[in-house]
């Protein structure tokens, strides 16, 4: 697979090792869903690093859309026509720089993203790039990879319903708000915990109650609650689940 044909996925964006390829030549898809600040992004990155898989943060794609809408089109997040225009722009111009822009992480972009992501047409426009990534992940450190990890809200339910392993990572709203508060405080932003909490509850509600691709665990997802677990314990649980799946596959395919 030649990453040069896919300008938005540079091999250097992905962390890799060769360990996984020694186990299997098949390309696995791991879907990780969950609400904001649940720890799913950290977990997805660590699994990718451990297994040498390609990793795609699909939330960043929606964030790019909201960012373009606010900053380039100067439109309001409720402007449906502008949201569609922004999604088309992102689909056609997505690149590594866009996905890693720190301005995607600021609060007004986050708030707008949750509104833009509720638009059915926007989701439809952005769906193919995500599926294509899962089907043909880019090389990791210049080498073919054993699989792809995608994280988001609807990966196990809509984007990759046939994913090999589905994880749903969650934590209580209060704990997630505290994590987000600490993160913002560390960046030197003056924030009030209650504001972060109500913002998060509002966004959760919008993500879970929207009619199209709402946030919910797939029926066959493993639920991981990170409220009272260290990132290290969460990682080892996830790796156990993936190993269990691989062992099952090996047993199934045994002569
Ligand atoms: O994971 P995140 O916080 O970066 O996601 C930002 C927003 O995008 C959030 O409101 C949910 C939305 N999103 C989505 O609707 N579907 C995805 N697959 C990923 C993110």
Coordinates of C-alpha atoms and ligand atoms in Angstrom, one line a residue:
X1 CA 0.0 0.0 0.0
X2 CA 1.5 3.3 -1.0
X3 CA 0.7 6.1 1.4
X4 CA 1.8 8.7 -1.2
X5 CA -1.6 8.1 -2.9
X6 CA -3.3 9.0 0.3
X7 CA -1.9 12.4 1.2
X8 CA -3.8 12.7 4.5
X9 CA -2.3 9.6 6.0
X10 CA 1.5 9.9 6.3
X11 CA 3.3 6.9 7.6
X12 CA 5.0 9.1 10.2
X13 CA 1.6 9.9 11.8
X14 CA 1.5 6.4 13.1
X15 CA 3.3 4.7 15.8
X16 CA 4.4 1.2 15.0
X17 CA 6.2 -2.0 15.9
X18 CA 6.6 -5.2 13.9
X19 CA 5.5 -7.4 16.7
X20 CA 1.9 -8.0 15.5
X21 CA 2.9 -9.0 11.9
X22 CA 4.7 -12.0 13.3
X23 CA 1.4 -13.3 14.7
X24 CA -0.8 -12.9 11.6
X25 CA -0.8 -11.7 8.1
X26 CA -4.5 -10.9 8.2
X27 CA -5.5 -7.2 8.5
X28 CA -7.6 -6.7 11.6
X29 CA -10.0 -3.9 12.3
X30 CA -10.4 -2.7 15.9
X31 CA -13.3 -0.3 16.5
X32 CA -13.2 1.8 19.7
X33 CA -16.1 4.0 20.6
X34 CA -17.1 6.0 23.6
X35 CA -17.9 9.5 24.9
X36 CA -15.5 12.4 25.3
X37 CA -12.7 12.1 27.8
X38 CA -13.5 8.4 28.4
X39 CA -9.8 7.5 27.6
X40 CA -10.6 5.9 24.3
X41 CA -8.1 8.0 22.3
X42 CA -5.3 7.2 24.7
X43 CA -6.2 3.6 24.7
X44 CA -6.4 3.5 20.9
X45 CA -3.0 5.1 20.5
X46 CA -1.4 2.6 23.0
X47 CA -2.9 -0.4 21.3
X48 CA -1.7 0.9 18.0
X49 CA 1.7 1.3 19.4
X50 CA 1.7 -2.2 21.0
X51 CA 0.5 -4.0 17.9
X52 CA 2.0 -1.8 15.2
X53 CA -1.4 -0.9 13.8
X54 CA -2.4 2.2 11.9
X55 CA -4.6 4.6 14.0
X56 CA -7.3 7.0 12.9
X57 CA -8.9 9.4 15.3
X58 CA -12.3 9.9 13.4
X59 CA -13.3 12.7 15.8
X60 CA -10.5 14.8 14.4
X61 CA -12.2 14.5 10.9
X62 CA -15.4 16.0 12.3
X63 CA -13.4 18.6 14.2
X64 CA -11.7 19.6 10.9
X65 CA -15.2 20.1 9.5
X66 CA -16.4 22.3 12.3
X67 CA -13.1 24.2 12.3
X68 CA -13.3 25.0 8.6
X69 CA -17.0 26.0 9.0
X70 CA -16.1 28.4 11.9
X71 CA -12.7 29.8 10.9
X72 CA -12.8 29.7 7.0
X73 CA -16.5 30.0 6.2
X74 CA -17.2 32.3 9.2
X75 CA -20.5 30.4 9.6
X76 CA -22.6 29.4 12.6
X77 CA -22.5 25.7 13.7
X78 CA -26.3 25.5 13.1
X79 CA -25.9 26.5 9.4
X80 CA -26.6 23.2 7.6
X81 CA -25.6 24.3 4.1
X82 CA -22.2 25.6 5.5
X83 CA -21.7 22.4 7.4
X84 CA -22.2 20.4 4.2
X85 CA -19.8 22.7 2.3
X86 CA -17.2 22.3 5.1
X87 CA -17.5 18.5 5.0
X88 CA -17.0 18.4 1.3
X89 CA -13.9 20.6 1.7
X90 CA -12.5 18.3 4.4
X91 CA -13.3 15.2 2.3
X92 CA -11.4 16.6 -0.6
X93 CA -8.4 18.2 1.2
X94 CA -7.9 16.2 4.3
X95 CA -4.2 15.9 5.3
X96 CA -2.1 15.1 8.3
X97 CA -1.6 18.8 9.1
X98 CA -5.3 19.4 9.3
X99 CA -5.8 16.4 11.6
X100 CA -3.2 17.4 14.0
X101 CA -4.0 21.1 14.2
X102 CA -4.1 22.1 17.9
X103 CA -6.9 24.6 17.2
X104 CA -9.2 21.6 16.6
X105 CA -9.1 21.0 20.4
X106 CA -10.4 24.4 21.6
X107 CA -13.8 24.5 23.2
X108 CA -15.8 26.5 20.6
X109 CA -14.6 24.0 17.9
X110 CA -15.5 21.1 20.2
X111 CA -19.0 22.5 20.8
X112 CA -19.5 23.2 17.1
X113 CA -18.2 19.7 16.2
X114 CA -20.9 18.0 18.1
X115 CA -23.6 20.0 16.2
X116 CA -22.0 19.5 12.8
X117 CA -21.6 15.7 13.5
X118 CA -25.3 15.4 14.0
X119 CA -26.0 16.3 10.4
X120 CA -26.8 13.2 8.3
X121 CA -25.4 14.6 5.1
X122 CA -22.1 15.6 6.8
X123 CA -21.7 12.0 8.1
X124 CA -22.5 10.5 4.7
X125 CA -19.8 12.7 3.1
X126 CA -17.2 11.7 5.6
X127 CA -18.0 8.0 5.8
X128 CA -16.1 6.6 2.9
X129 CA -12.7 8.0 3.9
X130 CA -13.1 6.2 7.3
X131 CA -14.1 2.9 5.7
X132 CA -11.4 3.1 3.1
X133 CA -8.8 3.6 5.9
X134 CA -10.1 0.5 7.8
X135 CA -10.1 -1.6 4.6
X136 CA -6.6 -0.6 3.5
X137 CA -4.7 0.9 6.4
X138 CA -1.6 2.9 5.5
X139 CA 1.9 1.6 6.2
X140 CA 3.3 2.2 9.7
X141 CA 6.9 3.4 9.7
X142 CA 7.3 2.4 6.1
X143 CA 6.0 -1.2 6.6
X144 CA 2.7 -2.8 5.8
X145 CA 0.7 -3.1 9.0
X146 CA -1.4 -5.9 10.6
X147 CA -4.5 -3.8 11.0
X148 CA -6.3 -0.5 11.7
X149 CA -7.7 1.0 14.8
X150 CA -10.4 3.6 14.4
X151 CA -11.9 5.5 17.4
X152 CA -15.0 7.6 17.4
X153 CA -18.7 7.3 18.3
X154 CA -20.1 5.0 15.6
X155 CA -17.2 2.9 14.4
X156 CA -18.6 -0.4 15.7
X157 CA -22.2 0.4 14.8
X158 CA -21.9 2.2 11.4
X159 CA -18.4 2.7 10.0
X160 CA -17.1 -0.8 10.6
X161 CA -20.0 -3.0 11.7
X162 CA -17.9 -6.1 10.8
X163 CA -14.9 -5.0 12.8
X164 CA -12.9 -7.9 14.3
X165 CA -12.9 -6.5 17.8
X166 CA -15.2 -3.7 19.2
X167 CA -14.5 -1.9 22.4
X168 CA -16.8 0.6 24.1
X169 CA -14.8 2.8 26.5
X170 CA -16.7 4.8 29.0
X171 CA -16.5 6.5 32.4
X172 CA -18.9 8.5 34.6
X173 CA -19.7 12.0 33.4
X174 CA -18.2 13.5 36.6
X175 CA -14.9 11.7 36.1
X176 CA -14.7 12.6 32.4
X177 CA -15.5 16.3 33.2
X178 CA -12.7 16.2 35.9
X179 CA -10.3 14.8 33.4
X180 CA -11.2 17.5 30.8
X181 CA -11.0 20.2 33.5
X182 CA -7.5 19.0 34.6
X183 CA -6.4 18.9 31.0
X184 CA -7.6 22.5 30.3
X185 CA -6.1 23.8 33.6
X186 CA -2.8 22.2 32.7
X187 CA -2.9 24.2 29.5
X188 CA -3.4 27.3 31.6
X189 CA -7.0 27.9 30.6
X190 CA -9.2 29.4 33.3
X191 CA -12.2 27.1 33.5
X192 CA -14.9 26.3 36.1
X193 CA -15.5 22.7 36.8
X194 CA -19.3 23.1 36.7
X195 CA -19.1 24.7 33.3
X196 CA -17.0 21.8 31.9
X197 CA -19.4 19.3 33.5
X198 CA -22.6 20.9 32.0
X199 CA -20.9 21.3 28.6
X200 CA -19.9 17.7 28.6
X201 CA -23.4 16.5 29.6
X202 CA -24.9 18.6 26.9
X203 CA -22.5 17.3 24.3
X204 CA -23.0 13.7 25.4
X205 CA -26.8 14.1 25.1
X206 CA -26.4 15.5 21.6
X207 CA -24.1 12.7 20.5
X208 CA -26.3 10.0 22.1
X209 CA -29.7 11.3 21.1
X210 CA -29.1 12.3 17.5
X211 CA -31.1 10.3 15.0
X212 CA -28.2 9.5 12.8
X213 CA -25.3 7.2 14.1
X214 CA -25.9 8.0 17.8
X215 CA -23.2 7.2 20.3
X216 CA -24.0 3.7 21.7
X217 CA -22.2 0.4 22.2
X218 CA -22.5 -2.1 19.4
X219 CA -24.4 -5.2 20.5
X220 CA -21.1 -7.2 20.3
X221 CA -18.8 -4.6 21.9
X222 CA -16.8 -5.2 25.0
X223 CA -17.6 -2.5 27.5
X224 CA -14.6 -1.1 29.4
X225 CA -15.3 1.4 32.2
X226 CA -12.2 3.5 32.9
X227 CA -13.7 5.4 35.9
X228 CA -11.6 3.6 38.5
X229 CA -8.9 2.0 36.4
X230 CA -5.4 3.3 35.5
X231 CA -4.6 3.7 31.8
X232 CA -2.1 0.8 32.3
X233 CA -4.8 -1.6 33.6
X234 CA -7.2 -0.5 30.8
X235 CA -4.6 -1.2 28.2
X236 CA -3.8 -4.7 29.5
X237 CA -7.6 -5.5 29.6
X238 CA -8.0 -4.4 26.0
X239 CA -4.9 -6.4 24.9
X240 CA -6.4 -9.5 26.7
X241 CA -9.6 -9.0 24.8
X242 CA -7.8 -8.7 21.5
X243 CA -5.6 -11.7 22.3
X244 CA -8.7 -13.7 23.2
X245 CA -10.1 -12.8 19.8
X246 CA -6.9 -13.9 18.0
X247 CA -6.8 -17.2 19.9
X248 CA -10.5 -17.8 18.9
X249 CA -9.7 -17.1 15.3
X250 CA -6.6 -19.4 15.3
X251 CA -8.7 -22.2 17.0
X252 CA -11.5 -21.7 14.4
X253 CA -9.1 -21.9 11.5
X254 CA -7.1 -24.9 12.8
X255 CA -7.3 -28.0 10.6
Ligands
LIG1 O1 -13.8 12.1 20.0 P1 -13.9 13.7 19.8 O2 -14.2 14.3 21.2 O3 -12.7 14.3 19.2 O4 -15.2 13.9 18.9 C1 -15.6 15.2 18.6 C2 -17.0 15.3 18.2 O5 -17.2 14.5 17.0 C3 -18.0 14.7 19.2 O6 -19.1 15.6 19.5 C4 -18.6 13.5 18.6 C5 -18.3 13.6 17.1 N1 -17.9 12.3 16.5 C6 -18.9 11.6 15.9 O7 -20.0 12.0 15.9 N2 -18.6 10.5 15.3 C7 -17.3 10.0 15.3 N3 -17.0 8.8 14.7 C8 -16.3 10.7 16.0 C9 -16.6 11.9 16.6

